[in-house]
Short mmCIF file of C-alpha atoms in Angstrom, two decimals:
data_model
loop_
_atom_site.label_atom_id
_atom_site.label_comp_id
_atom_site.label_asym_id
_atom_site.label_seq_id
_atom_site.Cartn_x
_atom_site.Cartn_y
_atom_site.Cartn_z
CA MET H 177 0.00 0.00 0.00
CA PRO H 178 1.45 3.44 -0.90
CA ALA H 179 2.84 5.44 2.02
CA ASP H 180 0.25 8.19 1.75
CA ARG H 181 -2.76 5.88 1.42
CA PRO H 182 -4.51 5.38 4.78
CA ALA H 183 -6.62 2.40 5.61
CA ALA H 184 -10.24 2.36 4.44
CA LEU H 185 -12.45 4.78 6.29
CA PRO H 186 -16.08 4.42 7.31
CA ALA H 187 -18.44 5.50 4.56
CA ALA H 188 -19.66 8.48 6.60
CA ARG H 189 -16.12 9.87 6.61
CA ARG H 190 -15.48 9.68 2.86
CA PRO H 191 -15.50 12.93 0.86
CA HIS H 192 -18.71 14.09 -0.74
CA ARG H 193 -18.62 13.57 -4.52
CA LEU H 194 -19.52 16.20 -7.10
CA ALA H 195 -21.01 15.45 -10.49
CA GLY H 196 -18.74 13.01 -12.31
CA GLY H 197 -17.42 11.55 -9.06
CA GLN H 198 -14.86 14.25 -8.21
CA PRO H 199 -14.57 14.84 -4.46
CA GLY H 200 -15.60 18.36 -3.40
CA LEU H 201 -13.02 20.47 -1.63
CA LEU H 202 -15.34 22.47 0.64
CA THR H 203 -17.24 19.51 2.04
CA PRO H 204 -18.14 18.52 5.63
CA GLY H 205 -15.07 17.09 7.31
CA ALA H 206 -12.52 18.46 4.85
CA THR H 207 -11.77 21.42 7.10
CA THR H 208 -11.04 18.94 9.89
CA ASP H 209 -8.64 16.70 8.01
CA PRO H 210 -8.40 16.50 4.21
CA TYR H 211 -5.50 14.07 4.65
CA ARG H 212 -7.43 11.51 6.69
CA LEU H 213 -10.45 11.92 4.43
CA ARG H 214 -8.23 10.83 1.52
CA LEU H 215 -9.39 13.98 -0.25
CA TYR H 216 -5.96 15.03 -1.47
CA ARG H 217 -5.00 11.50 -2.50
CA LEU H 218 -8.19 11.03 -4.50
CA LEU H 219 -7.66 14.31 -6.30
CA ARG H 220 -4.03 13.49 -7.12
CA THR H 221 -4.69 9.99 -8.36
CA ASP H 222 -8.12 10.16 -10.02
CA TYR H 223 -8.97 13.85 -10.61
CA PRO H 224 -5.72 15.78 -11.25
CA LEU H 225 -7.76 18.44 -13.05
CA GLY H 226 -11.32 19.31 -12.16
CA TYR H 227 -13.52 22.31 -11.47
CA ASP H 228 -14.85 22.84 -7.94
CA PRO H 229 -17.97 25.05 -8.04
CA GLY H 230 -17.86 25.58 -4.29
CA LEU H 231 -14.45 27.20 -4.53
CA GLY H 232 -15.06 28.65 -8.00
CA ALA H 233 -11.72 27.44 -9.32
CA TRP H 234 -9.94 24.63 -11.13
CA LEU H 235 -8.03 22.35 -8.78
CA LEU H 236 -4.40 21.32 -9.18
CA SER H 237 -3.15 18.73 -6.68
CA ARG H 238 -0.09 17.06 -8.20
CA TYR H 239 3.31 18.51 -7.35
CA ALA H 240 4.36 18.93 -10.99
CA ASP H 241 1.21 20.90 -11.85
CA VAL H 242 1.35 23.05 -8.73
CA ALA H 243 5.03 23.83 -9.39
CA LEU H 244 4.10 24.85 -12.93
CA ALA H 245 1.37 27.20 -11.71
CA LEU H 246 3.71 28.81 -9.19
CA THR H 247 6.61 29.40 -11.56
CA ASP H 248 5.38 29.56 -15.16
CA PRO H 249 4.75 33.05 -16.64
CA ARG H 250 1.53 31.74 -18.20
CA PHE H 251 0.05 32.07 -14.70
CA THR H 252 -0.46 35.29 -12.80
CA GLY H 253 -1.87 36.44 -9.47
CA TYR H 254 -5.52 35.97 -8.64
CA PRO H 255 -7.09 39.34 -7.76
CA HIS H 256 -9.41 38.04 -5.07
CA ASP H 257 -6.57 36.93 -2.78
CA ALA H 258 -4.47 40.08 -3.32
CA ALA H 259 -1.84 38.04 -5.15
CA PRO H 260 0.52 40.27 -7.10
CA ARG H 261 0.98 40.28 -10.83
CA GLY H 262 4.24 40.28 -12.71
CA ARG H 263 7.54 39.62 -10.96
CA ALA H 264 6.46 40.05 -7.33
CA PRO H 265 6.67 36.94 -5.09
CA VAL H 266 3.85 34.42 -5.27
CA PRO H 267 2.02 34.28 -1.90
CA LEU H 268 3.23 30.97 -0.50
CA GLY H 269 4.12 29.53 2.87
CA LEU H 270 4.26 32.50 5.24
CA CYS H 271 4.62 35.04 2.42
CA ARG H 272 1.56 37.08 1.45
CA GLY H 273 3.04 38.05 -1.90
CA SER H 274 3.34 41.71 -1.02
CA LEU H 275 5.09 44.13 -3.35
CA LEU H 276 6.75 45.39 -0.14
CA CYS H 277 7.99 41.91 0.72
CA VAL H 278 11.65 42.79 0.13
CA PRO H 279 13.38 44.42 1.89
CA PRO H 280 11.77 43.60 5.25
CA ALA H 281 10.27 46.39 7.30
CA VAL H 282 12.18 45.16 10.36
CA PRO H 283 15.56 43.61 9.46
CA CYS H 284 15.74 40.10 10.86
CA ARG H 285 19.17 40.67 12.40
CA THR H 286 17.63 43.43 14.46
CA ALA H 287 14.60 41.32 15.33
CA GLU H 288 16.50 38.17 16.39
CA PRO H 289 17.43 39.38 19.90
CA ALA H 290 13.78 40.34 20.46
CA VAL H 291 12.60 36.94 19.26
CA GLU H 292 15.03 35.15 21.55
CA ARG H 293 14.21 37.32 24.57
CA THR H 294 10.45 36.97 24.10
CA ALA H 295 10.70 33.19 23.67
CA TYR H 296 12.53 32.81 26.97
CA VAL H 297 10.10 35.09 28.82
CA LEU H 298 7.13 33.05 27.59
CA ALA H 299 8.83 29.70 28.27
CA ARG H 300 9.73 30.65 31.86
CA ARG H 301 6.12 31.69 32.54
CA ILE H 302 4.93 28.26 31.46
CA ALA H 303 7.65 26.23 33.17
CA GLY H 304 6.15 26.39 36.67
CA ARG H 305 2.77 25.03 35.67
CA ASP H 306 1.53 21.47 35.93
CA ARG H 307 -0.09 21.66 32.48
CA ALA H 308 -0.10 24.19 29.64
CA ASP H 309 -1.35 24.68 26.08
CA LEU H 310 1.52 25.77 23.85
CA VAL H 311 -0.86 27.16 21.23
CA ALA H 312 -2.67 29.48 23.65
CA ASP H 313 0.29 30.28 25.91
CA PHE H 314 3.24 30.33 23.52
CA CYS H 315 2.52 30.15 19.77
CA ARG H 316 -0.08 32.93 19.80
CA TRP H 317 2.20 35.31 21.62
CA LEU H 318 5.75 34.68 20.44
CA PRO H 319 5.35 36.31 16.97
CA ALA H 320 3.40 39.24 18.41
CA GLY H 321 5.70 39.60 21.40
CA ALA H 322 8.80 39.55 19.24
CA ALA H 323 7.32 42.24 16.99
CA ALA H 324 6.46 44.33 20.06
CA ALA H 325 9.92 43.98 21.55
CA ALA H 326 11.56 44.85 18.23
CA ALA H 327 9.38 47.96 18.06
CA GLY H 328 10.44 49.05 21.55
CA LEU H 329 7.35 47.98 23.48
CA SER H 330 7.84 46.28 26.83
CA TYR H 331 6.42 42.85 27.58
CA PRO H 332 3.77 44.29 30.00
CA ASP H 333 2.52 46.45 27.13
CA LEU H 334 2.03 43.25 25.13
CA SER H 335 -0.04 41.55 27.83
CA GLU H 336 -2.50 44.46 27.90
CA LEU H 337 -3.08 44.76 24.16
CA PRO H 338 -5.25 42.66 21.87
CA ARG H 339 -3.21 41.38 18.95
CA ASP H 340 -4.92 43.56 16.35
CA ALA H 341 -4.01 46.67 18.36
CA LEU H 342 -0.48 45.36 18.79
CA HIS H 343 -0.27 44.90 15.03
CA ARG H 344 -1.19 48.55 14.49
CA ARG H 345 1.35 49.77 17.02
CA THR H 346 4.21 47.69 15.57
CA GLY H 347 3.66 49.08 12.10
CA GLY H 348 2.28 46.03 10.28
CA GLY H 349 0.29 46.97 7.22
CA ALA H 350 -1.75 45.26 4.57
CA GLY H 351 1.24 45.24 2.25
CA ASP H 352 3.82 44.11 4.82
CA CYS H 353 4.48 40.36 5.05
CA ALA H 354 6.12 40.68 8.45
CA GLY H 355 3.20 42.47 10.10
CA PRO H 356 0.40 39.85 10.35
CA THR H 357 1.29 36.97 12.66
CA ALA H 358 -1.57 34.43 12.36
CA LEU H 359 0.17 32.26 9.76
CA ARG H 360 3.39 32.25 11.79
CA GLU H 361 1.37 31.07 14.78
CA HIS H 362 0.04 28.11 12.75
CA ALA H 363 3.48 27.26 11.40
CA LEU H 364 5.13 27.51 14.83
CA ALA H 365 2.48 25.22 16.36
CA SER H 366 2.99 22.64 13.59
CA PHE H 367 6.77 22.81 14.03
CA LEU H 368 6.57 22.29 17.80
CA ALA H 369 4.08 19.43 17.35
CA ASN H 370 6.42 17.66 14.93
CA MET H 371 9.47 18.12 17.15
CA LEU H 372 7.78 17.17 20.42
CA ASP H 373 6.39 14.09 18.73
CA ASP H 374 9.92 12.75 18.16
CA PRO H 375 12.08 12.35 21.30
CA ASP H 376 15.13 11.48 19.18
CA LEU H 377 14.87 14.77 17.30
CA LEU H 378 14.51 16.66 20.57
CA ALA H 379 17.58 14.92 21.97
CA ALA H 380 19.59 15.77 18.85
CA ALA H 381 18.47 19.40 19.03
CA THR H 382 19.49 19.55 22.69
CA THR H 383 22.90 17.89 22.47
CA ALA H 384 24.21 19.27 19.15
CA GLY H 385 24.59 22.85 20.39
CA ALA H 386 22.51 25.99 20.18
CA GLY H 387 24.14 28.43 17.79
CA PRO H 388 22.91 29.03 14.23
CA GLY H 389 26.06 27.49 12.77
CA THR H 390 25.98 24.38 14.96
CA GLY H 391 24.55 20.96 14.23
CA ALA H 392 21.41 21.88 16.14
CA GLY H 393 20.99 25.04 14.11
CA THR H 394 21.24 23.07 10.88
CA LEU H 395 18.85 20.40 12.17
CA LEU H 396 16.25 22.93 13.30
CA GLY H 397 16.45 24.78 9.99
CA ARG H 398 15.80 21.55 8.11
CA ALA H 399 13.00 20.63 10.52
CA TRP H 400 11.40 24.03 9.90
CA ALA H 401 11.57 23.54 6.12
CA GLU H 402 10.17 20.02 6.48
CA THR H 403 7.26 21.38 8.53
CA LEU H 404 6.37 23.83 5.76
CA ARG H 405 6.38 20.96 3.26
CA ARG H 406 4.46 18.42 5.30
CA ASP H 407 2.16 20.76 7.25
CA PRO H 408 1.93 24.06 5.32
CA PRO H 409 0.08 26.84 7.16
CA VAL H 410 -1.49 27.93 3.84
CA GLN H 411 -3.05 24.96 2.08
CA ILE H 412 -4.36 26.71 -1.05
CA VAL H 413 -2.75 29.35 -3.26
CA LEU H 414 -4.91 30.98 -5.95
CA ARG H 415 -3.57 31.76 -9.41
CA ARG H 416 -5.05 32.67 -12.80
CA THR H 417 -4.10 31.52 -16.29
CA ARG H 418 -3.04 34.06 -18.90
CA THR H 419 -3.58 31.56 -21.74
CA ASP H 420 -4.51 27.91 -22.23
CA VAL H 421 -2.15 25.69 -20.24
CA ALA H 422 -1.78 21.91 -20.54
CA VAL H 423 -1.58 20.11 -17.19
CA SER H 424 -2.17 16.59 -15.92
CA GLY H 425 -5.63 15.47 -16.90
CA GLY H 426 -6.36 18.12 -19.54
CA THR H 427 -5.99 21.79 -20.41
CA LEU H 428 -6.77 24.82 -18.27
CA PRO H 429 -8.64 27.51 -20.24
CA ALA H 430 -7.32 31.04 -20.51
CA ASP H 431 -8.27 33.54 -17.79
CA ALA H 432 -9.32 30.74 -15.43
CA PRO H 433 -9.00 30.82 -11.62
CA VAL H 434 -6.77 28.00 -10.41
CA ALA H 435 -6.47 26.67 -6.86
CA CYS H 436 -3.02 25.21 -6.18
CA LEU H 437 -3.47 22.64 -3.41
CA ILE H 438 -0.18 23.11 -1.56
CA GLY H 439 -1.14 20.56 1.08
CA ALA H 440 -1.67 17.91 -1.60
CA ALA H 441 1.44 18.79 -3.62
CA GLY H 442 3.68 18.66 -0.56
CA ARG H 443 2.66 15.05 0.04
CA ASP H 444 2.74 13.84 -3.55
CA PRO H 445 4.48 10.42 -3.56
CA ALA H 446 5.57 11.06 -7.14
CA ARG H 447 7.86 13.79 -5.78
CA PHE H 448 8.57 12.87 -2.13
CA GLY H 449 9.43 9.50 -0.66
CA ALA H 450 7.24 8.49 2.29
CA PRO H 451 5.50 11.89 1.98
CA ASP H 452 3.44 11.63 5.18
CA ARG H 453 6.53 11.07 7.32
CA PHE H 454 8.17 14.02 9.06
CA ASP H 455 11.83 13.64 8.13
CA PRO H 456 14.10 16.70 8.44
CA LEU H 457 16.98 14.69 6.95
CA ARG H 458 15.16 13.61 3.80
CA ALA H 459 17.28 13.66 0.66
CA ASP H 460 14.43 14.91 -1.55
CA ALA H 461 13.75 18.19 0.26
CA ASP H 462 12.52 20.96 -2.04
CA PRO H 463 12.52 24.72 -1.28
CA LEU H 464 9.76 25.53 -3.80
CA LEU H 465 6.82 25.04 -1.44
CA ILE H 466 8.44 27.04 1.38
CA GLY H 467 8.05 30.42 -0.30
CA PRO H 468 10.42 33.23 -1.33
CA ALA H 469 13.78 32.89 0.40
CA GLY H 470 14.07 36.60 1.21
CA CYS H 471 10.54 37.11 2.56
CA PRO H 472 10.70 38.72 6.03
CA ALA H 473 7.78 36.61 7.26
CA ALA H 474 9.61 33.41 6.30
CA LEU H 475 12.82 34.59 7.95
CA LEU H 476 11.02 35.67 11.12
CA GLY H 477 9.05 32.42 11.20
CA ARG H 478 12.25 30.39 11.17
CA LEU H 479 13.77 32.52 13.95
CA GLU H 480 10.63 32.08 16.06
CA ALA H 481 10.66 28.31 15.53
CA GLU H 482 14.34 27.85 16.37
CA HIS H 483 14.52 30.20 19.35
CA GLY H 484 11.08 29.11 20.53
CA LEU H 485 12.04 25.44 20.74
CA ARG H 486 15.39 26.21 22.38
CA ALA H 487 13.67 28.36 25.00
CA LEU H 488 11.15 25.63 25.77
CA LEU H 489 13.84 22.97 26.09
CA THR H 490 15.97 25.23 28.31
CA ALA H 491 13.10 26.14 30.64
CA MET H 492 11.47 22.69 30.50
CA PRO H 493 14.07 19.99 29.75
CA ARG H 494 11.52 17.28 30.61
CA ILE H 495 8.68 18.72 28.53
CA ARG H 496 6.26 16.07 27.24
CA TRP H 497 2.70 15.69 25.98
CA ALA H 498 -0.06 15.75 28.57
CA ASP H 499 -1.40 12.32 29.46
CA GLY H 500 -3.53 10.96 26.63
CA PHE H 501 -2.96 13.95 24.36
CA ARG H 502 -2.09 13.61 20.68
CA PRO H 503 -1.58 16.68 18.44
CA ALA H 504 -4.08 17.15 15.63
CA ALA H 505 -4.28 19.92 13.03
CA GLY H 506 -7.44 21.54 11.72
CA GLY H 507 -8.45 23.78 8.83
CA LEU H 508 -8.45 23.63 5.05
CA LEU H 509 -7.55 27.10 3.72
CA THR H 510 -5.13 27.67 6.60
CA ARG H 511 -4.12 24.83 8.89
CA GLY H 512 -2.39 24.12 12.18
CA PRO H 513 -2.87 22.45 15.58
CA ARG H 514 -5.56 24.06 17.69
CA THR H 515 -4.11 22.87 21.00
CA LEU H 516 -0.76 21.46 22.17
CA LEU H 517 -1.27 20.24 25.73
CA ILE H 518 1.96 19.54 27.62
CA HIS H 519 3.36 18.72 31.03
CA PRO H 520 6.23 21.19 31.44
CA SER H 521 8.09 18.84 33.80
#
């Protein structure tokens, strides 16, 4: 049985079929887990090209087709998701495709001390508890807290402000990738879930050293990239064709909205070996699905993941899942764990 093909599911859990048998994307249960519903696998194998009336777009699910839509000049941005046209970055991963994406509003070298300081403050506040939720108590506040600290706000100021107000005070704008933090929260939660789920990875991250040039720094960087492949915070990227384009299963018409299913492409067994497995050391890693290398949101996200995990392991060297808890992600358009319940010690 292929690595990404789960066992048969009860009939009530199978995706709803559209006319012609194609599974619908926006169907009951898909927002909970399109992977377990076999939705992505069915689209890749049996319906590599099909129109979803609920989404109002043609669906691409195979890696080769998604890569084409993200890189070929015959595709352009889709106006309804604010995607840019021309040579601006495609919105992907943590990048929103802003024309202001490069250079970053807050240089990451300046922000790194704030990220590190905020991570340790948050981790120490959790360490004394019997039980904590890393999503509510850590992931939701590290990106915002780091932005606040980099902007000169004190940590008490952060605790008294709702995040939308904090965003206004730290200068984030609609065109600034580094301003909004919700996607970085999702990505950070997925990263921590993957790392905490593997004691051997945690041990390697702890013993290899802490600096960015050390073995641990390399391992955490690869683990971050692997998280964005396996558990992307943005599951769907919208594009539009400029002309007719041949893809798997047929031809996209000109001026057609196209939904690139990043979550499906990142687990395509035709491109990745054992695609459901979290493997930071995989030999077939691919930077395409991570997003633009110079995007400030991507750079800040990696800093938050690396310093966040180090802070947690320093403050809570015996951190482990709460009794009976297993991490589970939710969402279809954007996706990440809703809770991460731990025993700090």
